[in-house]
Short mmCIF file of C-alpha atoms and ligand atoms in Angstrom, two decimals:
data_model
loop_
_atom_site.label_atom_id
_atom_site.label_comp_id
_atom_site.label_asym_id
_atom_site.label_seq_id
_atom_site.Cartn_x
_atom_site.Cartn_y
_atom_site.Cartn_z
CA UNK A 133 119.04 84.98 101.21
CA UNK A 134 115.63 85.40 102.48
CA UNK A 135 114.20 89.24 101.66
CA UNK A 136 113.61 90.76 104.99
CA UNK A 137 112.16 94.63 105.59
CA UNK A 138 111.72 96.55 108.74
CA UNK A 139 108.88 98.30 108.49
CA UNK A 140 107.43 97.92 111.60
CA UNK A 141 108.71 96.77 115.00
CA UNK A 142 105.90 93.83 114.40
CA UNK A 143 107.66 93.07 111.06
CA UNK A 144 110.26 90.81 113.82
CA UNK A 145 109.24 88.16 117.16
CA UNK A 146 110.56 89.20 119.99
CA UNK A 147 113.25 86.39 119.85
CA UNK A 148 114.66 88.57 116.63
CA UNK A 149 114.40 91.78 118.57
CA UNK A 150 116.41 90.34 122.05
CA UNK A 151 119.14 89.31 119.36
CA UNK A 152 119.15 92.63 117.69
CA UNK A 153 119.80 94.31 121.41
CA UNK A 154 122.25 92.08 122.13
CA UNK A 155 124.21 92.30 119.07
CA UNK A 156 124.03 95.96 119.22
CA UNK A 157 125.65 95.76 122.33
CA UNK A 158 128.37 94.03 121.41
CA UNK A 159 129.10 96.11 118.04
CA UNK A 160 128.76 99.10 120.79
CA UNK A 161 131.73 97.67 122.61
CA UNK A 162 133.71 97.18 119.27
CA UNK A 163 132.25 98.99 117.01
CA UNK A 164 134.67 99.52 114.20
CA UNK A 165 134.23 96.38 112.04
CA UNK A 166 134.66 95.52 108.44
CA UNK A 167 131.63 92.97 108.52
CA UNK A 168 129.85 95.20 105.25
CA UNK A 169 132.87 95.42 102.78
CA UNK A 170 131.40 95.99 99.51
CA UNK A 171 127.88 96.35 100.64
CA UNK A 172 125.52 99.59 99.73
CA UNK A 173 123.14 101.49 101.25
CA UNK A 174 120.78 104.31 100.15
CA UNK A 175 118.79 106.57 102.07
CA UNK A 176 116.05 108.84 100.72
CA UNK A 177 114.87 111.47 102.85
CA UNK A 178 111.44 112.84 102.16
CA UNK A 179 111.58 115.31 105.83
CA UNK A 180 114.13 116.70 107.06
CA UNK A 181 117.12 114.61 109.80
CA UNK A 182 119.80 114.61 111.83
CA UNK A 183 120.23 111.84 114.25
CA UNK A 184 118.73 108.98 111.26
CA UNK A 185 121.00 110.39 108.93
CA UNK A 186 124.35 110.42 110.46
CA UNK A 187 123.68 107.33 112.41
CA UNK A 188 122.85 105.36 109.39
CA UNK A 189 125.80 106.84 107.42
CA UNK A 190 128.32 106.68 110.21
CA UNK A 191 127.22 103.21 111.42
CA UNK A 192 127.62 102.14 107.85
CA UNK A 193 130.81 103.48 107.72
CA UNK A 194 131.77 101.58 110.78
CA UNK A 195 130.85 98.37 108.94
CA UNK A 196 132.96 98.85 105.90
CA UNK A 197 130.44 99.79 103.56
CA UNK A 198 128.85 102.87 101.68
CA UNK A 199 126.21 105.15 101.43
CA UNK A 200 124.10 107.26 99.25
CA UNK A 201 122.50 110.10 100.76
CA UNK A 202 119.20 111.57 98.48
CA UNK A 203 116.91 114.22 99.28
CA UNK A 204 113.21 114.12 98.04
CA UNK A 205 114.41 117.69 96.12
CA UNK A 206 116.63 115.34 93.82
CA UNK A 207 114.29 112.43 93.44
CA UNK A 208 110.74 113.42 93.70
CA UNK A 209 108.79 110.45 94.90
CA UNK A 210 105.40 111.20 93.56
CA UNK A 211 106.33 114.13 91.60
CA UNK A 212 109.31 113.16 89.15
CA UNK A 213 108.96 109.60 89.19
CA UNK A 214 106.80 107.01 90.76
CA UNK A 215 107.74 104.86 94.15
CA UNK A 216 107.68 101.69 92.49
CA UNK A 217 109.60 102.65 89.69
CA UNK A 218 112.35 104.41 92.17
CA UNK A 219 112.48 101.51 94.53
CA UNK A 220 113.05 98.98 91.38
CA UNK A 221 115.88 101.67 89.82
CA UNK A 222 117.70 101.68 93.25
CA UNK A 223 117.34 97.76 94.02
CA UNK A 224 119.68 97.94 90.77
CA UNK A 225 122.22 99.57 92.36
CA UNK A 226 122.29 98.94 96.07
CA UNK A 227 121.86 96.36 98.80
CA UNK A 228 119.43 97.95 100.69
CA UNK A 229 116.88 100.81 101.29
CA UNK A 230 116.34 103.26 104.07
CA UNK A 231 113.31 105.59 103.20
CA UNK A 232 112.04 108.35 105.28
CA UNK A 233 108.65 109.60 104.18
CA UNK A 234 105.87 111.49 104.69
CA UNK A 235 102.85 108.93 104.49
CA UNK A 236 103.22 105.20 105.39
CA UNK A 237 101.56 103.85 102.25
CA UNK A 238 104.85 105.15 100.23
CA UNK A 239 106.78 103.15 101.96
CA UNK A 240 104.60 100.45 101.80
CA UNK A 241 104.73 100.42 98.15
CA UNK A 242 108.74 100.74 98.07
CA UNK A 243 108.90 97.75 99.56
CA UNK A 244 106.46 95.73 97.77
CA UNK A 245 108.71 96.44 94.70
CA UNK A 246 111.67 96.38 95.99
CA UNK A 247 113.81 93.59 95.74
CA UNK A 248 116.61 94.40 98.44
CA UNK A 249 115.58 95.16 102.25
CA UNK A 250 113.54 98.02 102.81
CA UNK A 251 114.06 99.91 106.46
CA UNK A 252 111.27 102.69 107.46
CA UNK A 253 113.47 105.45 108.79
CA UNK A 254 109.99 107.42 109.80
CA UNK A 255 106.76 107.32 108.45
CA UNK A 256 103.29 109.25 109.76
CA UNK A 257 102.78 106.04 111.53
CA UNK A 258 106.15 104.46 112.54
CA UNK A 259 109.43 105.20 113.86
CA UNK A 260 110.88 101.35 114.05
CA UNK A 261 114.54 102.16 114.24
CA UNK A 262 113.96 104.70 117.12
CA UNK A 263 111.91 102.06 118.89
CA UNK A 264 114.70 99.92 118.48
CA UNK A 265 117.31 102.15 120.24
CA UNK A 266 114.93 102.91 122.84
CA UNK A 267 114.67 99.40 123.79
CA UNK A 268 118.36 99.15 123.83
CA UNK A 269 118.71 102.03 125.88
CA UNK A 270 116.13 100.81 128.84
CA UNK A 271 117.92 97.51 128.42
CA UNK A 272 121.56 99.17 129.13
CA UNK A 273 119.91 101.75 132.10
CA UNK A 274 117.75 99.71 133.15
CA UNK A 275 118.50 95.68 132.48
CA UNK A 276 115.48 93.44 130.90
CA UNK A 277 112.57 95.15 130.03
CA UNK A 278 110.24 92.82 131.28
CA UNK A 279 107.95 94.06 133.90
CA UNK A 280 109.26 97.30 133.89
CA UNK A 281 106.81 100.41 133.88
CA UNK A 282 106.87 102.74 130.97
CA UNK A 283 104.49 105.79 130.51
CA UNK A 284 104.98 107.76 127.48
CA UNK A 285 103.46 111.37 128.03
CA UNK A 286 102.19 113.02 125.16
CA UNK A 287 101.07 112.62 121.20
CA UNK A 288 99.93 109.19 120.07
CA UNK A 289 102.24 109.80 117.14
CA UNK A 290 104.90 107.74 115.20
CA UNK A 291 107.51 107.19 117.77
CA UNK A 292 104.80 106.24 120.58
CA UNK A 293 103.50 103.50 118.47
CA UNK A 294 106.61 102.29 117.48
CA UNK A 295 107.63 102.21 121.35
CA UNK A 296 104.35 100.60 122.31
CA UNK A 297 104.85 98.08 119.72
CA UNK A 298 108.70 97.29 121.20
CA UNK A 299 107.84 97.75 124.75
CA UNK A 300 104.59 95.12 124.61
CA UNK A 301 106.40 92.86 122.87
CA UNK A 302 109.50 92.87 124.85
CA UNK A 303 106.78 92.65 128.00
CA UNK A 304 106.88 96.15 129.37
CA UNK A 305 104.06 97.58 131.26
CA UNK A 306 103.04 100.37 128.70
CA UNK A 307 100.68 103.57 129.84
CA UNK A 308 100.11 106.08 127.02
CA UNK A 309 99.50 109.30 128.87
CA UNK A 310 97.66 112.01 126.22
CA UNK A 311 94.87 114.55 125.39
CA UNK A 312 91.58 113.04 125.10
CA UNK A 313 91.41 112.71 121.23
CA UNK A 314 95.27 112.19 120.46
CA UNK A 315 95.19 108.51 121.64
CA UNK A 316 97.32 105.83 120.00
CA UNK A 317 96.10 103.22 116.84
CA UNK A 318 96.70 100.58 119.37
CA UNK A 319 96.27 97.72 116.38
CA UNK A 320 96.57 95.02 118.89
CA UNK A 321 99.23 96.12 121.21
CA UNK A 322 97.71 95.88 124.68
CA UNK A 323 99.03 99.20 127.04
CA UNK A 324 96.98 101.26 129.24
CA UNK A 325 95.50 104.56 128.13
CA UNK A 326 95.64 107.74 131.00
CA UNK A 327 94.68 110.98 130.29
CA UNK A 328 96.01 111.72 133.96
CA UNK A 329 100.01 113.16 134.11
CA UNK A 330 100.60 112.59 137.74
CA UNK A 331 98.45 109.17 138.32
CA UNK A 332 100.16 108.05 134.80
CA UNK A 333 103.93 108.43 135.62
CA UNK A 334 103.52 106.53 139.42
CA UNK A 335 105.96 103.98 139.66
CA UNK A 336 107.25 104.28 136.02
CA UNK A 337 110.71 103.51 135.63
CA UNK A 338 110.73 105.28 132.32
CA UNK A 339 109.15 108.69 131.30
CA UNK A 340 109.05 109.33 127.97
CA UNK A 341 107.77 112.47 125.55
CA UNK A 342 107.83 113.09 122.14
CA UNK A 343 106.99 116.51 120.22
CA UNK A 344 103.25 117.40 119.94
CA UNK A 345 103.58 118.51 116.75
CA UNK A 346 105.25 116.43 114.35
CA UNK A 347 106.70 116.79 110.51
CA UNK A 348 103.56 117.76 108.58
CA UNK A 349 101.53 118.62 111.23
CA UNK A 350 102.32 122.09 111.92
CA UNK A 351 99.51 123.62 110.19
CA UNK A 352 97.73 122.41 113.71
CA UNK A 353 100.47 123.70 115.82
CA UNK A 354 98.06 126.71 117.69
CA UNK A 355 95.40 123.73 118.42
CA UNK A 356 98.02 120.83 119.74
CA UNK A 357 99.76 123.36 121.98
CA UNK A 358 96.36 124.75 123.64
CA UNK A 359 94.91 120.55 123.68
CA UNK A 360 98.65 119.36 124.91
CA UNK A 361 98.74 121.71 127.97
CA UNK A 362 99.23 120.18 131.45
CA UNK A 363 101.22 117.02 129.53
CA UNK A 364 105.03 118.40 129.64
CA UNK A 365 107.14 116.52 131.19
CA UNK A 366 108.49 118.82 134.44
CA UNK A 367 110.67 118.21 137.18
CA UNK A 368 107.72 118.35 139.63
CA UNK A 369 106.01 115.57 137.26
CA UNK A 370 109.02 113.58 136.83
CA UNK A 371 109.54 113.36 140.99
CA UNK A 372 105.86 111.66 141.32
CA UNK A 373 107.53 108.66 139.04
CA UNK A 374 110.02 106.49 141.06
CA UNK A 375 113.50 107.96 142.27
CA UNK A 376 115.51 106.47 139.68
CA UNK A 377 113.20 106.99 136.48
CA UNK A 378 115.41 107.62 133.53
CA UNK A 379 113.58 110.58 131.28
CA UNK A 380 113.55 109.77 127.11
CA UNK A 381 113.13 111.98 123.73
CA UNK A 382 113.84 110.74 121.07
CA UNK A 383 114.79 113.97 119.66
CA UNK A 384 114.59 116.86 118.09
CA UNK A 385 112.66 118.35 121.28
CA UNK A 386 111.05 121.41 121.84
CA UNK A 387 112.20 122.45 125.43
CA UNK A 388 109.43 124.28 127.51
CA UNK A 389 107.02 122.51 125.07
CA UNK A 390 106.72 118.59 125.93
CA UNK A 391 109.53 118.80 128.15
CA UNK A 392 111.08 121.20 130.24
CA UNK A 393 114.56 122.53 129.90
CA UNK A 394 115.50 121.07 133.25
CA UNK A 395 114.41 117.95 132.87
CA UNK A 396 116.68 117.75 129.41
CA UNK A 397 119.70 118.87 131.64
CA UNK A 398 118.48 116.85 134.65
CA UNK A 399 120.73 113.22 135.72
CA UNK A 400 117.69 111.71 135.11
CA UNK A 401 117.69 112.50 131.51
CA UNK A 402 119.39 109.35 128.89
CA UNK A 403 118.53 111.37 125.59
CA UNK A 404 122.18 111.88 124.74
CA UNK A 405 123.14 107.76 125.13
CA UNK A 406 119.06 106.86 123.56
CA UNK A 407 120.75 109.74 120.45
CA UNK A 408 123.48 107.30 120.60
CA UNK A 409 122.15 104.36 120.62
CA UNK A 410 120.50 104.92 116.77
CA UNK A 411 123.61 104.16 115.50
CA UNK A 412 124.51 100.84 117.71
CA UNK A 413 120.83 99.67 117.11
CA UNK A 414 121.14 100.14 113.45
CA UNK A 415 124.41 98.91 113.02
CA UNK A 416 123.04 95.62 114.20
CA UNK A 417 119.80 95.81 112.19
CA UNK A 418 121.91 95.82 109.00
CA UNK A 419 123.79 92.87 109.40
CA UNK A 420 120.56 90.96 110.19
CA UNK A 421 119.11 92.45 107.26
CA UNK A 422 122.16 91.29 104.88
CA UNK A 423 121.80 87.84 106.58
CA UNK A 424 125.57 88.54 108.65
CA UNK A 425 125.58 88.17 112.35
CA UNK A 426 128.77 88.79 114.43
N1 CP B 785 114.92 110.92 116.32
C1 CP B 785 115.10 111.13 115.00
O1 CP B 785 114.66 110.35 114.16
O2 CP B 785 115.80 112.24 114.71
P1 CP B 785 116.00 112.88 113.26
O3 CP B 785 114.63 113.34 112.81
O4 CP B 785 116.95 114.03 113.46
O5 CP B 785 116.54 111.84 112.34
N1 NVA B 786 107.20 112.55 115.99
C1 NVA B 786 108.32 113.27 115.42
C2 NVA B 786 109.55 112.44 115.51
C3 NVA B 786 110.78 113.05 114.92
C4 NVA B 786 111.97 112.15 115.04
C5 NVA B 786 107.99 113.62 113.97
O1 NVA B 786 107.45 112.77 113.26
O2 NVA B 786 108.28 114.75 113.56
#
């Protein structure tokens, strides 16, 4: 079987990506399936978790296998052992890897030594398994993503360039609305760059906000929440977007931060079903990653 990692949306085409989607939505209509019997997975979390967590273990679950949960407390990446000698230990005892972890480069090196599949459950840089439900839920709401108009509103952080990355390739029309000074690596992806809230979100048919300050940041907290002001997402901002934008987070939020508390109650908000959606996504990714397909 061919060693695959997700590591980055741009570690699959777009061909791979459309099959994940559509796979997940099938496993979402039947989603308790034995496809996984005997297989392992371990997850090493670094920060802290809710949704990647219990989606991973539940969806896992779901597919007949198991799951080790590990906290960096217990293992100590960096501290009580190195990464490439944790990431060969644990290729000796499970089928594949989820690590979530403070820099990228740790996760870079996991992989390079590991010899089952590697999946980046949140780095500093990239969030590919969010970007991955977020695609499927635009493609449920919404139907193809091609042409469709997406402005993401806020930090050019993890979860924007994983959604830029998803969003381009799947041929969205991507505008990354933030702070001068906060933009996106854009590493090739081609999407617009607005430091204008109201001009950014006309005709989007998706609005989308992550926290300004994210895991490890929050020694800058006092300076992103003065440079951020002016970039929540509010219901006034929201109604100069078209009448049926759907509103995404990908979770935790900070309500009357990046996004109001109304908007999170509002019909136009998905973040419940996108919450959901990890799980479906995931589901799917694992089976492509242990070479099974439905
Ligand atoms: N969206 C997301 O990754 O949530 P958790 O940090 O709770 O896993
Ligand atoms: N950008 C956020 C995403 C959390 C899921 C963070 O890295 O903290």
């Amino acid at each position: 079987m061919i060693l695959r990692h997700f590591l980055h949306v741009y570690d699959f085409n777009s061909e791979t990506l459309r099959h994940l989607l559509d796979q997940a939505l099938a496993l979402k209509k039947n989603p308790v399936q034995p496809l996984l019997a005997g297989k392992s997975l371990g997850l090493i979390f670094e920060k802290p978790s809710t949704r990647t967590r219990v989606s991973f273990e539940m969806g896992m679950a779901q597919l007949g296998g198991s799951v080790i949960s590990l906290q960096n407390s217990e293992m100590g990446l960096n501290s009580r052992e190195q990464v490439k000698d944790i990431s060969r230990v644990l290729s000796r005892y499970v089928d594949m890897v989820m690590i979530r972890a403070y820099h990228h480069r740790d996760i870079l090196e996991f992989a390079a030594y590991a010899t089952v599949p590697v999946i980046n459950g949140l780095s500093d840089l990239h969030h590919p398994c969010q970007g991955l439900a977020d695609a499927l839920t635009i493609l449920e709401k919404k139907g193809p993503l091609q042409g469709l108009k997406l402005c993401y509103i806020g930090d050019g952080n993890n979860v924007c360039r994983s959604l830029l990355e998803i969003g381009t390739r799947l041929g969205m029309n991507v505008v990354v609305c933030c702070p001068q000074g906060y933009e996106p690596d854009m590493m090739g992806v081609s999407a617009s760059i607005s430091h204008a809230p109201t001009h950014a979100v006309k005709d989007a048919d998706v609005i989308y906000t992550d926290v300004w300050t994210s895991m490890g940041q929050e020694k800058e907290f006092a300076k992103r929440m003065a440079d951020f002001e002016g970039f929540a997402v509010t219901t006034e901002l929201v109604a100069k977007a078209k009448r049926d934008v759907i509103v995404m987070h990908c979770l935790p939020a900070h309500r009357d931060q990046e996004i109001t508390d109304a908007v999170m109650e509002s019909a136009r908000s998905v973040v419940f079903d996108q919450a959901e959606n990890r799980m479906h996504a995931q589901k799917s990714l694992l089976l492509h990653l242990m070479g099974v397909s439905l």
